[in-house]
Short mmCIF file of C-alpha atoms and ligand atoms in Angstrom, two decimals:
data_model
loop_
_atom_site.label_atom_id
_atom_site.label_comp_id
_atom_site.label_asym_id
_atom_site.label_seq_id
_atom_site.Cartn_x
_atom_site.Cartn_y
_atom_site.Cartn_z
CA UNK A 1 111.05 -100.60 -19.91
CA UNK A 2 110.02 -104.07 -20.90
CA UNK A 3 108.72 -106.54 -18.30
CA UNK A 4 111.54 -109.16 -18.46
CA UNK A 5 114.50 -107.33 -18.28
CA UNK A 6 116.90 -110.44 -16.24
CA UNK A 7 117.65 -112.48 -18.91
CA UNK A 8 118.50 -110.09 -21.75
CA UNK A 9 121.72 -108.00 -22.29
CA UNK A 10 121.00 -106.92 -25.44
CA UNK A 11 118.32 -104.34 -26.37
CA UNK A 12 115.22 -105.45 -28.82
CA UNK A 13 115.58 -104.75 -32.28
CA UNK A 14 113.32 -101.53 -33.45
CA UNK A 15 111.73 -103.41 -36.11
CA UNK A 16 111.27 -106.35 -34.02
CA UNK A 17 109.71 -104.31 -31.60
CA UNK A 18 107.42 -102.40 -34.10
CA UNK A 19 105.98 -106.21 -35.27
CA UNK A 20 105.58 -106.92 -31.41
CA UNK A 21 103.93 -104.38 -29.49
CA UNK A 22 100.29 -104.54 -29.92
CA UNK A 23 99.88 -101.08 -27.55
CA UNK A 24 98.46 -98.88 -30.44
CA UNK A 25 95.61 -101.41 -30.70
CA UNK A 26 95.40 -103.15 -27.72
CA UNK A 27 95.12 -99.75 -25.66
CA UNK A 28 91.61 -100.04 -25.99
CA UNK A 29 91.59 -102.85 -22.84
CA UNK A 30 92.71 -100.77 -20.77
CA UNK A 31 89.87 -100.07 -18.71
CA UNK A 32 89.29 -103.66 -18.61
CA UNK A 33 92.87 -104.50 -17.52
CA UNK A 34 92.60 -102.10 -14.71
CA UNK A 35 89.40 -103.17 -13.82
CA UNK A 36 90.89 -106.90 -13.68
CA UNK A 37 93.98 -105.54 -11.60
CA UNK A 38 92.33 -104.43 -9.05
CA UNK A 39 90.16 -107.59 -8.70
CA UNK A 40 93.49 -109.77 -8.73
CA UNK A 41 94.62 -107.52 -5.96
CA UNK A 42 91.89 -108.30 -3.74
CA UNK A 43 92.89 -112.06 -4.51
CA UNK A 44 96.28 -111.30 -3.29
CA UNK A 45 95.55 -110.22 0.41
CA UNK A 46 93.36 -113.49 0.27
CA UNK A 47 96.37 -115.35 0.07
CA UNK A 48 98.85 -113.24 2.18
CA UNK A 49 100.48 -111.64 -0.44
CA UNK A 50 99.37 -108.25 0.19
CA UNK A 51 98.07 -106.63 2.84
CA UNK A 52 94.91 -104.80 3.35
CA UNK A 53 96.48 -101.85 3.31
CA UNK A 54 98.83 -102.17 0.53
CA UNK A 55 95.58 -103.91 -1.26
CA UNK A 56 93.73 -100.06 -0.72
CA UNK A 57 96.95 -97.78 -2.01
CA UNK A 58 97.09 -100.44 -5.21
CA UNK A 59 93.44 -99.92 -5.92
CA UNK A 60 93.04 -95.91 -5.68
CA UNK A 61 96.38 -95.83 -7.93
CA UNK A 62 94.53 -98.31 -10.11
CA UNK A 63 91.46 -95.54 -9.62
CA UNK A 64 93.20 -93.01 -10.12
CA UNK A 65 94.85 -94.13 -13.79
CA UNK A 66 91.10 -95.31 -14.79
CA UNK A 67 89.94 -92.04 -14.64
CA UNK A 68 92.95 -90.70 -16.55
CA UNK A 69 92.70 -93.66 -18.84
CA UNK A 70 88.82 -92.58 -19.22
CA UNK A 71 89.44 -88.66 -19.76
CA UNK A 72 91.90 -89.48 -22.69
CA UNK A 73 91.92 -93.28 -23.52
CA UNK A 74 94.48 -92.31 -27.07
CA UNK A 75 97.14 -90.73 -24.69
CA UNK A 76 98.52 -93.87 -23.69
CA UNK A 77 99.15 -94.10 -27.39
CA UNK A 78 102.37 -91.59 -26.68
CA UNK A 79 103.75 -94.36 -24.36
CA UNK A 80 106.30 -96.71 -25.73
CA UNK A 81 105.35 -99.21 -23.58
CA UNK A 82 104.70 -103.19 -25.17
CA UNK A 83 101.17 -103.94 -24.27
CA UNK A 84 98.27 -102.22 -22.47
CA UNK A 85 99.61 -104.65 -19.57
CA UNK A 86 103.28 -103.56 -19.13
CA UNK A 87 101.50 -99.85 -19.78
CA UNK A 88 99.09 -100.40 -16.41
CA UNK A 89 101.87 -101.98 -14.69
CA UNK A 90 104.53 -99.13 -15.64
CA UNK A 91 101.78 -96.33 -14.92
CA UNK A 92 101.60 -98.25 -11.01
CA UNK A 93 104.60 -98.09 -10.31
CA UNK A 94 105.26 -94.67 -11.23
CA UNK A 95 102.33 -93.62 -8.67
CA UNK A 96 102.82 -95.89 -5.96
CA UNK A 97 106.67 -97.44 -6.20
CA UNK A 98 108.16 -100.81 -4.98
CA UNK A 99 104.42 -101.72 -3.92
CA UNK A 100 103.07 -101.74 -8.08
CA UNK A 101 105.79 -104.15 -8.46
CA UNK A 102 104.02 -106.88 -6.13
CA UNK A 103 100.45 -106.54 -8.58
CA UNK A 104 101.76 -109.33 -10.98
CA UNK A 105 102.65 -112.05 -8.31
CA UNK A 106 100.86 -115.36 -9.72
CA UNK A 107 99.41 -113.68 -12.54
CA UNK A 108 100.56 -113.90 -16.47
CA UNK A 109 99.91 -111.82 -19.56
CA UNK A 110 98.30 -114.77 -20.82
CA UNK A 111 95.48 -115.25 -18.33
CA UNK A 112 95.24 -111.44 -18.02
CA UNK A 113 94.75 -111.08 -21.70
CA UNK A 114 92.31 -113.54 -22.34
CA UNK A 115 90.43 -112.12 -19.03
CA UNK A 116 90.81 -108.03 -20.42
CA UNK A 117 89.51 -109.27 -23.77
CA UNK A 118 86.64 -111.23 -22.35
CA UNK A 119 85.46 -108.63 -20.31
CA UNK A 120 85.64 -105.75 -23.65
CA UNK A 121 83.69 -108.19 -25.36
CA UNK A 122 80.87 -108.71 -23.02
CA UNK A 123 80.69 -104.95 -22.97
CA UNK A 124 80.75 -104.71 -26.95
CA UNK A 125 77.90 -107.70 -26.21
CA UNK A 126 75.75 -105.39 -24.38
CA UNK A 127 76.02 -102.56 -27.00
CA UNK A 128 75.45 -104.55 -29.83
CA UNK A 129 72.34 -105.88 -28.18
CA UNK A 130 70.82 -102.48 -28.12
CA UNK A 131 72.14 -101.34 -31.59
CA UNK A 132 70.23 -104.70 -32.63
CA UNK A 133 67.61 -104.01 -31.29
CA UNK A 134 67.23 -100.14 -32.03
CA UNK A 135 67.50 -101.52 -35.71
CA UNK A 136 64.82 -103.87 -35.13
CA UNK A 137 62.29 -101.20 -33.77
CA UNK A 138 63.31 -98.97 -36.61
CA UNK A 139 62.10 -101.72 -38.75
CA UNK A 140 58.42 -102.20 -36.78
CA UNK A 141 58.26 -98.69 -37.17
CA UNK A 142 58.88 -98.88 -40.80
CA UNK A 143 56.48 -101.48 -41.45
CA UNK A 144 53.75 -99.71 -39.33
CA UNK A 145 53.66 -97.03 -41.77
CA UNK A 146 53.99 -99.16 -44.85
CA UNK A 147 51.42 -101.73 -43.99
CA UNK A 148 49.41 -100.67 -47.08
CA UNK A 149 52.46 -100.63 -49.29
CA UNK A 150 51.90 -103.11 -51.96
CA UNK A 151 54.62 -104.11 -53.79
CA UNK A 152 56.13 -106.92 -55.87
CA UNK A 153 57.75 -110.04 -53.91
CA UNK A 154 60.90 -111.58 -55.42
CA UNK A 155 61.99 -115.12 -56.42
CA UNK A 156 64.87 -115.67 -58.89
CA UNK A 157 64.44 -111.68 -58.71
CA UNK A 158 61.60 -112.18 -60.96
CA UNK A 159 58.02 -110.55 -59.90
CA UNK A 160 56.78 -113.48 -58.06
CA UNK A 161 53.93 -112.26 -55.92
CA UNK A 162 52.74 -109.40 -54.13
CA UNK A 163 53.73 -108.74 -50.40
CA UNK A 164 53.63 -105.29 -48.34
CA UNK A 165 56.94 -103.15 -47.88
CA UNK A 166 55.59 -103.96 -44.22
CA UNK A 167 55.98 -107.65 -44.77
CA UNK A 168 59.51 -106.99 -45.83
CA UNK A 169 60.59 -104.84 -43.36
CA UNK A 170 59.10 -107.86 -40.99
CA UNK A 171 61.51 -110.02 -42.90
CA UNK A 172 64.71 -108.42 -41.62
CA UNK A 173 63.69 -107.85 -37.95
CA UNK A 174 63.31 -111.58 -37.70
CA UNK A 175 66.70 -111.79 -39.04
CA UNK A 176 67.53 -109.40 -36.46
CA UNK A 177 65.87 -111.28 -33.80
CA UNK A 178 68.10 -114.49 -34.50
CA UNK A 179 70.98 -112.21 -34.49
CA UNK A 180 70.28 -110.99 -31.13
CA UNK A 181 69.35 -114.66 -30.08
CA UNK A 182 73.19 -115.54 -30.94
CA UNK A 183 74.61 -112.33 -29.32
CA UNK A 184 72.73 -113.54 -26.23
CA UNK A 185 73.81 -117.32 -26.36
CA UNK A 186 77.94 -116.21 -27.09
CA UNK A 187 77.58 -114.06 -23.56
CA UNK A 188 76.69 -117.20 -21.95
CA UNK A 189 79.96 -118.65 -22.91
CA UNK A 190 81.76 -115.35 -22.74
CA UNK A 191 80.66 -115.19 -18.96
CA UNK A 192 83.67 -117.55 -17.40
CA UNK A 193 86.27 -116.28 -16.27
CA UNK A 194 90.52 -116.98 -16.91
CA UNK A 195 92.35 -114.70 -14.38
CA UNK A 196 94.20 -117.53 -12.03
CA UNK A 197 95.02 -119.72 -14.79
CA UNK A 198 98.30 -118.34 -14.68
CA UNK A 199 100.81 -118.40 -17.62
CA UNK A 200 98.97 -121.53 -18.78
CA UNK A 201 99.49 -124.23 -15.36
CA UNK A 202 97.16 -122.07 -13.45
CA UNK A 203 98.41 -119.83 -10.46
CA UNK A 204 100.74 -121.01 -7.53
CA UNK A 205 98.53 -119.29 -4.81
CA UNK A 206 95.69 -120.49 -3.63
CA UNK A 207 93.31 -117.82 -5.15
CA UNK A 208 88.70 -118.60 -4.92
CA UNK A 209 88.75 -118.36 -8.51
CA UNK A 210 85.11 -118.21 -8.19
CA UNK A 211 85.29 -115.42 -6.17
CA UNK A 212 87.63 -113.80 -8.16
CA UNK A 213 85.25 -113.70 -10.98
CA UNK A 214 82.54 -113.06 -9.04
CA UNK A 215 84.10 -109.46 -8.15
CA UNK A 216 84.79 -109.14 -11.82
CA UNK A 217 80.87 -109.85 -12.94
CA UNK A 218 81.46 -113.29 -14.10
CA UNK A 219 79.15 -116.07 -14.04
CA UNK A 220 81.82 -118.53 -12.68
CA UNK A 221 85.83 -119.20 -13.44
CA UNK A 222 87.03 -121.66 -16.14
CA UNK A 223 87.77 -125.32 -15.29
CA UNK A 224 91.39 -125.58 -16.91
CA UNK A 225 94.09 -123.55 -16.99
CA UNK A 226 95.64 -124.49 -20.62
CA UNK A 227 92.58 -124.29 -22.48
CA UNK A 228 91.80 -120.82 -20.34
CA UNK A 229 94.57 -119.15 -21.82
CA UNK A 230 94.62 -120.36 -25.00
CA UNK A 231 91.04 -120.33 -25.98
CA UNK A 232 89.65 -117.75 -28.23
CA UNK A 233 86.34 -119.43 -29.04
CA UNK A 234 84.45 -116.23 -27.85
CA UNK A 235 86.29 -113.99 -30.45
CA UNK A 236 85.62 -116.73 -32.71
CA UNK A 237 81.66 -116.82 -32.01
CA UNK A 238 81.56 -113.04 -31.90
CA UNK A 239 82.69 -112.23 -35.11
CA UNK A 240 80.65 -115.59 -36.54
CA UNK A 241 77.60 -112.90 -35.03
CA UNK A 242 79.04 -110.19 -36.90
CA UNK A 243 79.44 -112.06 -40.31
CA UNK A 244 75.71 -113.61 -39.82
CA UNK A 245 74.44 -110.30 -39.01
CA UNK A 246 76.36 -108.21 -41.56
CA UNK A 247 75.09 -111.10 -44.41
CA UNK A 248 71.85 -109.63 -42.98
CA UNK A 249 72.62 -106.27 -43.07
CA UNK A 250 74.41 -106.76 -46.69
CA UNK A 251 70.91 -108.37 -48.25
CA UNK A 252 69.03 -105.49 -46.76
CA UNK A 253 70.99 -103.01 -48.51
CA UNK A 254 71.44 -104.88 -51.39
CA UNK A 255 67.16 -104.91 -51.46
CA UNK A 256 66.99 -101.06 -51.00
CA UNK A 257 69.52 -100.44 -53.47
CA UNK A 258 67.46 -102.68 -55.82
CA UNK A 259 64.22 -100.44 -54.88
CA UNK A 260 65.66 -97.21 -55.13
CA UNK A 261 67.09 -98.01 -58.95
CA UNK A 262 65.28 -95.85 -61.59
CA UNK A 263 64.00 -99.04 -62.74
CA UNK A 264 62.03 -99.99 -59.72
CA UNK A 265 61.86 -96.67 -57.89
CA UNK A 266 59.30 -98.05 -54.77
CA UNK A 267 61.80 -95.93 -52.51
CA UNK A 268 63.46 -92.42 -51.95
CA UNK A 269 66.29 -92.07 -49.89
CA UNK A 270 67.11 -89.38 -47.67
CA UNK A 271 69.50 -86.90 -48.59
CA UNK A 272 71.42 -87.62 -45.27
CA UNK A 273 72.66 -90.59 -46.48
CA UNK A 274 73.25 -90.65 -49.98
CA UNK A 275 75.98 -88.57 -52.23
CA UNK A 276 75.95 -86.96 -55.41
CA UNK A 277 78.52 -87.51 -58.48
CA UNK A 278 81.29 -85.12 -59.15
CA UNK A 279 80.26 -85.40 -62.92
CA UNK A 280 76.65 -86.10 -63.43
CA UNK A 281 74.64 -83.64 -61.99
CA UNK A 282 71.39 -85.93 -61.47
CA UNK A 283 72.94 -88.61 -59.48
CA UNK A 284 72.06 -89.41 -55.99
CA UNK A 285 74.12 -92.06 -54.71
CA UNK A 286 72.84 -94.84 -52.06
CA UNK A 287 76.51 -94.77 -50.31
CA UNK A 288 75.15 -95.61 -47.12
CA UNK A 289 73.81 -98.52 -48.29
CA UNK A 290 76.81 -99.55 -50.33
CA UNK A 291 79.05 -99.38 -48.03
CA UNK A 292 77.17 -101.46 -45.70
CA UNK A 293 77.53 -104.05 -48.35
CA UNK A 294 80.83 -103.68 -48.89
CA UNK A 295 81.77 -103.37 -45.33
CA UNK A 296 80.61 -107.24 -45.33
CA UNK A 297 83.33 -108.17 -46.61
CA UNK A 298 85.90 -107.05 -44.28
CA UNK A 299 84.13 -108.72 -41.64
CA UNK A 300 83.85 -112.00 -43.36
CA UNK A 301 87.43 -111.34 -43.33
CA UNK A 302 88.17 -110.92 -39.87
CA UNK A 303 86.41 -114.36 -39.36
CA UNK A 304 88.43 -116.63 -41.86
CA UNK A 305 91.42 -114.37 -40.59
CA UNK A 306 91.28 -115.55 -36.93
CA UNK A 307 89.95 -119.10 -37.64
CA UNK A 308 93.21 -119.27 -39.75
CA UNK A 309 95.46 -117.86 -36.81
CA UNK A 310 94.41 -120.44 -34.67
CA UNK A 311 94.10 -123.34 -36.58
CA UNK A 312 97.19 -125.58 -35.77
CA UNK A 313 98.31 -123.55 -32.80
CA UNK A 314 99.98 -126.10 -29.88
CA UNK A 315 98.35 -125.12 -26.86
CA UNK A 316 98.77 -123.22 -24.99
CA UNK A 317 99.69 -119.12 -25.56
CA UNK A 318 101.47 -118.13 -28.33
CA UNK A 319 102.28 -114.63 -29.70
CA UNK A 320 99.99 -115.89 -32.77
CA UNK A 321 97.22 -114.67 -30.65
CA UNK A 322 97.87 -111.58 -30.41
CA UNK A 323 96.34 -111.29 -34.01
CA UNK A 324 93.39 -111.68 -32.39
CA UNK A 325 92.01 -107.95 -31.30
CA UNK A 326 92.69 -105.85 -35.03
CA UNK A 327 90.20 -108.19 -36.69
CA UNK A 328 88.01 -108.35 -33.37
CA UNK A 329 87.78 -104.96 -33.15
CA UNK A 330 87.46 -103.62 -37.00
CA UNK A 331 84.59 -106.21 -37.04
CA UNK A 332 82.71 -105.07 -33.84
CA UNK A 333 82.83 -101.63 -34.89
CA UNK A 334 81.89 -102.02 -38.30
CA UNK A 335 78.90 -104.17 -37.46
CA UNK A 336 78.12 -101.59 -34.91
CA UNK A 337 78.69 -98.79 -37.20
CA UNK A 338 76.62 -100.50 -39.94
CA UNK A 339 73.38 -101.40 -37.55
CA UNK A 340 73.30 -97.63 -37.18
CA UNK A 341 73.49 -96.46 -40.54
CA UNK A 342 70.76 -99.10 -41.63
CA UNK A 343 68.76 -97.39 -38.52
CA UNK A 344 69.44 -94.50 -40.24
CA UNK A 345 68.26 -94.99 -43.41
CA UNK A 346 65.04 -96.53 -42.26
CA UNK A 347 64.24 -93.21 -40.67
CA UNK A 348 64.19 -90.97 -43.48
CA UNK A 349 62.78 -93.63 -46.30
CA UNK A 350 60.00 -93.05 -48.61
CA UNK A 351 58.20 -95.40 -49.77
CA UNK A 352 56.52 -94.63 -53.23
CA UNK A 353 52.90 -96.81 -52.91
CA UNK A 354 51.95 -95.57 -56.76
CA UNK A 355 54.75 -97.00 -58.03
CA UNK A 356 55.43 -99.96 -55.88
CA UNK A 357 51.30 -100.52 -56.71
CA UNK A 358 51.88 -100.40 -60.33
CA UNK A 359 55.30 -102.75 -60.28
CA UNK A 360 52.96 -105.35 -58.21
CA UNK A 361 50.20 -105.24 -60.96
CA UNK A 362 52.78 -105.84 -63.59
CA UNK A 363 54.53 -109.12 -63.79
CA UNK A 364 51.60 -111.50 -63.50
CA UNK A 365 52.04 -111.60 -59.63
CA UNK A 366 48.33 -112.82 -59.29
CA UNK A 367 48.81 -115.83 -61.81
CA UNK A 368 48.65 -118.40 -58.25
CA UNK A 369 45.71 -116.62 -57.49
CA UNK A 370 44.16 -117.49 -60.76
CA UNK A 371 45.51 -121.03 -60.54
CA UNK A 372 44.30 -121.68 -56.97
CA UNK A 373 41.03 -120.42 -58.07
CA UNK A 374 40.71 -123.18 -60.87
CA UNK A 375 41.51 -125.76 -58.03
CA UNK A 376 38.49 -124.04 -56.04
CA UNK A 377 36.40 -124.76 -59.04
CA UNK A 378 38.00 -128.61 -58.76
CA UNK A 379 40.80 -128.65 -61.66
CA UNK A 380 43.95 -130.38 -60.18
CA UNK A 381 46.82 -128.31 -59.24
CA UNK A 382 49.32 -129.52 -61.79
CA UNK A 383 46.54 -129.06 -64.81
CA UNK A 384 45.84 -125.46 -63.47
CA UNK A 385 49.15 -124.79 -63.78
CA UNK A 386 49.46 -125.24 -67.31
CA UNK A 387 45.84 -123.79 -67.54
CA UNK A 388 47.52 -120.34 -65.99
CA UNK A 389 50.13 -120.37 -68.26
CA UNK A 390 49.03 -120.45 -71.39
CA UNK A 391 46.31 -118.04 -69.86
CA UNK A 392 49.97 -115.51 -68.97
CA UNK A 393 51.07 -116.24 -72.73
CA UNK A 394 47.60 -114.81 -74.22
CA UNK A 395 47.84 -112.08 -71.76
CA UNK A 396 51.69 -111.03 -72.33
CA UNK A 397 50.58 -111.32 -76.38
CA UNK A 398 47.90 -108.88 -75.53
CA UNK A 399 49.81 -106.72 -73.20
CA UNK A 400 47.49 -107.16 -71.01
CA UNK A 401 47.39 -108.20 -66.94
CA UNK A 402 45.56 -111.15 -66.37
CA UNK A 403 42.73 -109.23 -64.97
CA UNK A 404 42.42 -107.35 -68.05
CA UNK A 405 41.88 -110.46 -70.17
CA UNK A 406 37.74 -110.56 -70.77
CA UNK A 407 35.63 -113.54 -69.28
CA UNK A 408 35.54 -115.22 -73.25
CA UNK A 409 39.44 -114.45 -73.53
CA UNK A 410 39.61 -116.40 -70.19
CA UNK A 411 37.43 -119.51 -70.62
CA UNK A 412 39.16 -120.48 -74.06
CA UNK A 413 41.61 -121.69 -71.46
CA UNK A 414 39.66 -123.65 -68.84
CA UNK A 415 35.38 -123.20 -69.38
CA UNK A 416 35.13 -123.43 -65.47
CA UNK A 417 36.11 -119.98 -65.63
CA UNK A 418 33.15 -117.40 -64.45
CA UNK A 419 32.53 -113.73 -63.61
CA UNK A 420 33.59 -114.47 -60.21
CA UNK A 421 37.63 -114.82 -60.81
CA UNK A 422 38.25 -111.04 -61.01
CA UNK A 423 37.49 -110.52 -57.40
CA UNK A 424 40.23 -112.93 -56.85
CA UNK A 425 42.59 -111.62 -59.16
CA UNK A 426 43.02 -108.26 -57.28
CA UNK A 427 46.21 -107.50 -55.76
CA UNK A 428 44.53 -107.08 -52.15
CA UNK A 429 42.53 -110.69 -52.94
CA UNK A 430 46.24 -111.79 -53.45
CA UNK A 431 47.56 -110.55 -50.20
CA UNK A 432 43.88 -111.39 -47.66
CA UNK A 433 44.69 -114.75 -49.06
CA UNK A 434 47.56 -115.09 -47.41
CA UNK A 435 46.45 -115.54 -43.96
CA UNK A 436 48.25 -118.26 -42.19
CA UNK A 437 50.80 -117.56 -39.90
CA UNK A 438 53.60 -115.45 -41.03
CA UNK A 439 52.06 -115.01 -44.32
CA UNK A 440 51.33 -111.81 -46.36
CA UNK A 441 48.26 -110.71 -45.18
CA UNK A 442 47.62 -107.44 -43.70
CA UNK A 443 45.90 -108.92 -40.60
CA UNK A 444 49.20 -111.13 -40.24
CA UNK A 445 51.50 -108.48 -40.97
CA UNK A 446 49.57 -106.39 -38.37
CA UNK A 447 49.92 -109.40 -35.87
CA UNK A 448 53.66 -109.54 -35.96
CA UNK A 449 54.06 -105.87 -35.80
CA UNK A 450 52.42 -106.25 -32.66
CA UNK A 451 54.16 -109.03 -31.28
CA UNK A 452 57.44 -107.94 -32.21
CA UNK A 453 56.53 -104.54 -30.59
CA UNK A 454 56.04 -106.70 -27.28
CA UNK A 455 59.53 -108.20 -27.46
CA UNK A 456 61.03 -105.41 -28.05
CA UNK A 457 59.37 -102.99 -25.33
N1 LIG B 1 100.03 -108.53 -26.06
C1 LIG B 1 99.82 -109.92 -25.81
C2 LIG B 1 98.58 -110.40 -26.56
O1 LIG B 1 97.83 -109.60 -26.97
C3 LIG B 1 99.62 -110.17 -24.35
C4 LIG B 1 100.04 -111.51 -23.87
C5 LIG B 1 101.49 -111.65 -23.97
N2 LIG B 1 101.96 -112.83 -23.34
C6 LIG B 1 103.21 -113.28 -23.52
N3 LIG B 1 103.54 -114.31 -22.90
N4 LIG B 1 104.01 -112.68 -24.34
O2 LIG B 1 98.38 -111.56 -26.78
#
């Protein structure tokens, strides 16, 4: 039975009904619709339209389809209804009759929509801000382990200088820590509610919109009706988190995937979360992590998909906007899905120190060291540069580290050279150096384990 029955006498095409119901995604607001329902039912005795009475047989209906709706949230699927909303309102009035059919007085699908969907999302808010967080505190505990894990640091992906595997885990929780920032400022935003805006005019009766989203757990109701129904700046900021975070998540996989390599090999990963080959017996695959990359993608997607939707719509609904909720919620779950699996790969990682040792000793990572010891001795920056590198060129003709090079290999290049520079050339000179804040150095790296332990706790 579709909702507007009067002023058709023909039926719907199928395939024009196939392209317009949005039930077999949009089921997943039902809880929130029902939730809403009963809220705008409460507004209605405020305003005479129901009494208290019919107000308490709406709402234990309303109860009563939650808790089926909860048991088995995919059997509505089976319904042919249009929309999670015709579906709550058909269920209604096949428990309670003639009464169900007084619910929608005053109310539209478009402020009801925009309300159900703001309400999921400020759930999927608070579960994303834990999954964020749970990957953040897999990370500290990462890095407290690894906190004497000296490895190469990266620019250009060339050896540049030594950091810790702690320092890099450190990396991506601040990342993380941004991401949950954002989550935190879009549920300010999120927290205003639409229901009594109406089809777009805002509603006839004279509802305490306030209240109304008060009983709903929002901050406060929205100031105009027309932007109300049509605004979908929320979905729009949510799945902006989701691409930021992702392009997080993507760099951190794209990093392991580098260390785990046979070239590198600084990391083992778990067997729960890699694959082998169907052909080459040796392989062990990182899918976990490649498909966290690749999952990226889709969610960059959903992004430039709904900016695209909405760019040029008139105000205020139109069906357009139904386009909304596939995109919203592949890219909620997939970010959610992915902040697990990175969890997940955290916990059974192995970092190999030998190796990730040797890598940092290779590559003339120490080179600044050697450079900023020549300005110690008084030689200006720029000419210690040059000093350094034709110091690097003797040493890679030697194959040789720097450290390696003897004290008269060393002083053909700069004579203020002494005994005293191997100290400083060692990788853990390189890294003690580094003590400012948020650099390198273990007593630093150690500091914002700790703080970052605080935050989180
Ligand atoms: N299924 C619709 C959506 O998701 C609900 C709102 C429909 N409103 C309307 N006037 N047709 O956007």
């Amino acid at each position: 039975m579709a909702l507007w029955g009067g002023r058709f006498s023909q039926a719907a095409d199928q395939r024009f009904k196939t392209l317009n119901d949005s039930l077999r995604f949009d089921y997943r607001l039902a809880e929130q619709d029902i939730t809403g329902s009963v809220a705008w039912s409460k507004a209605l005795v405020t305003v005479g339209i129901l009494t208290t009475d019919e107000q308490l047989r709406l709402e234990e209906a309303l109860g009563f389809l939650l808790e089926e709706v909860s048991a088995s949230p995919e059997a509505i699927l089976a319904s042919d209804a249009e929309d999670i909303h015709s579906w709550v309102e058909q269920r209604l009035i096949e428990k309670v009759g003639d009464l169900g059919k007084k619910l929608h007085t005053g109310r539209s699908r478009n402020d009801q929509v925009a309300t159900d969907l703001k309400l999921w999302c400020k759930l999927q808010v608070s579960e994303l801000l834990a999954a964020v967080k749970q990957l953040q505190l897999a990370l500290v505990a990462t890095a407290e382990i690894t906190q004497d894990a000296v490895m190469p640091g990266y620019t250009h992906f060339q050896r540049a200088q030594p950091v810790t595997f702690a320092h890099w885990c450190m990396a991506y929780t601040e990342m993380l820590a941004r991401d949950e920032s954002r989550l935190q400022d879009t549920l300010e935003r999120l927290d205003v509610s639409p229901l009594g805006s109406g089809a777009l005019a805002g509603t006839a009766y004279e509802i305490d919109r306030d209240q109304l989203a008060g009983w709903l757990g929002f901050a406060s109701a929205t100031r105009n009706s027309l932007d109300s129904v049509s605004d979908r700046d929320y979905a729009l900021e949510l799945l902006s988190n989701a691409a930021i975070s992702m392009v997080h998540l993507s760099r951190f996989a794209e990093d392991l995937i580098f260390f785990n390599t046979g070239e590198a090999a600084f990391i083992e990963l778990s067997d729960r979360v890699t694959s082998g080959s169907s052909l080459m017996p040796q392989k062990k695959n990182p899918d976990a992590l490649e498909l966290i990359r690749g999952k990226c993608g889709r969610v960059q997607g959903a992004l430039t998909g709904l900016m695209m939707t909405l760019k040029g719509l008139p105000l205020a609904y139109n069906k357009d906007m139904q386009e909304d909720k596939e995109g919203l919620f592949d890219a909620l779950d997939t970010w959610m899905d992915c902040l697990h699996m990175a969890a997940l790969v955290l916990d059974g990682l192995r970092v190999k120190r030998d190796r990730c040792q040797e890598a940092a000793q290779q590559g003339y990572a120490n080179a600044t060291e050697l450079a900023d010891y020549l300005v110690g001795k008084g030689v200006p920056f720029r000419e210690a540069h040059h000093i350094v590198g034709e110091a690097v060129v003797e040493a890679i003709r030697q194959g040789k580290a720097l450290e390696a090079l003897s004290l008269v290999d060393l002083q053909r290049f700069s004579s203020t050279i002494g005994e005293d520079v191997y100290p400083i050339l060692a990788l853990q000179s390189c890294l003690d150096k580094r003590s400012a804040k948020g650099g390198v150095s273990p007593k630093q790296v150690a500091y914002a384990i700790g703080e970052a332990k605080k935050r989180l706790s």
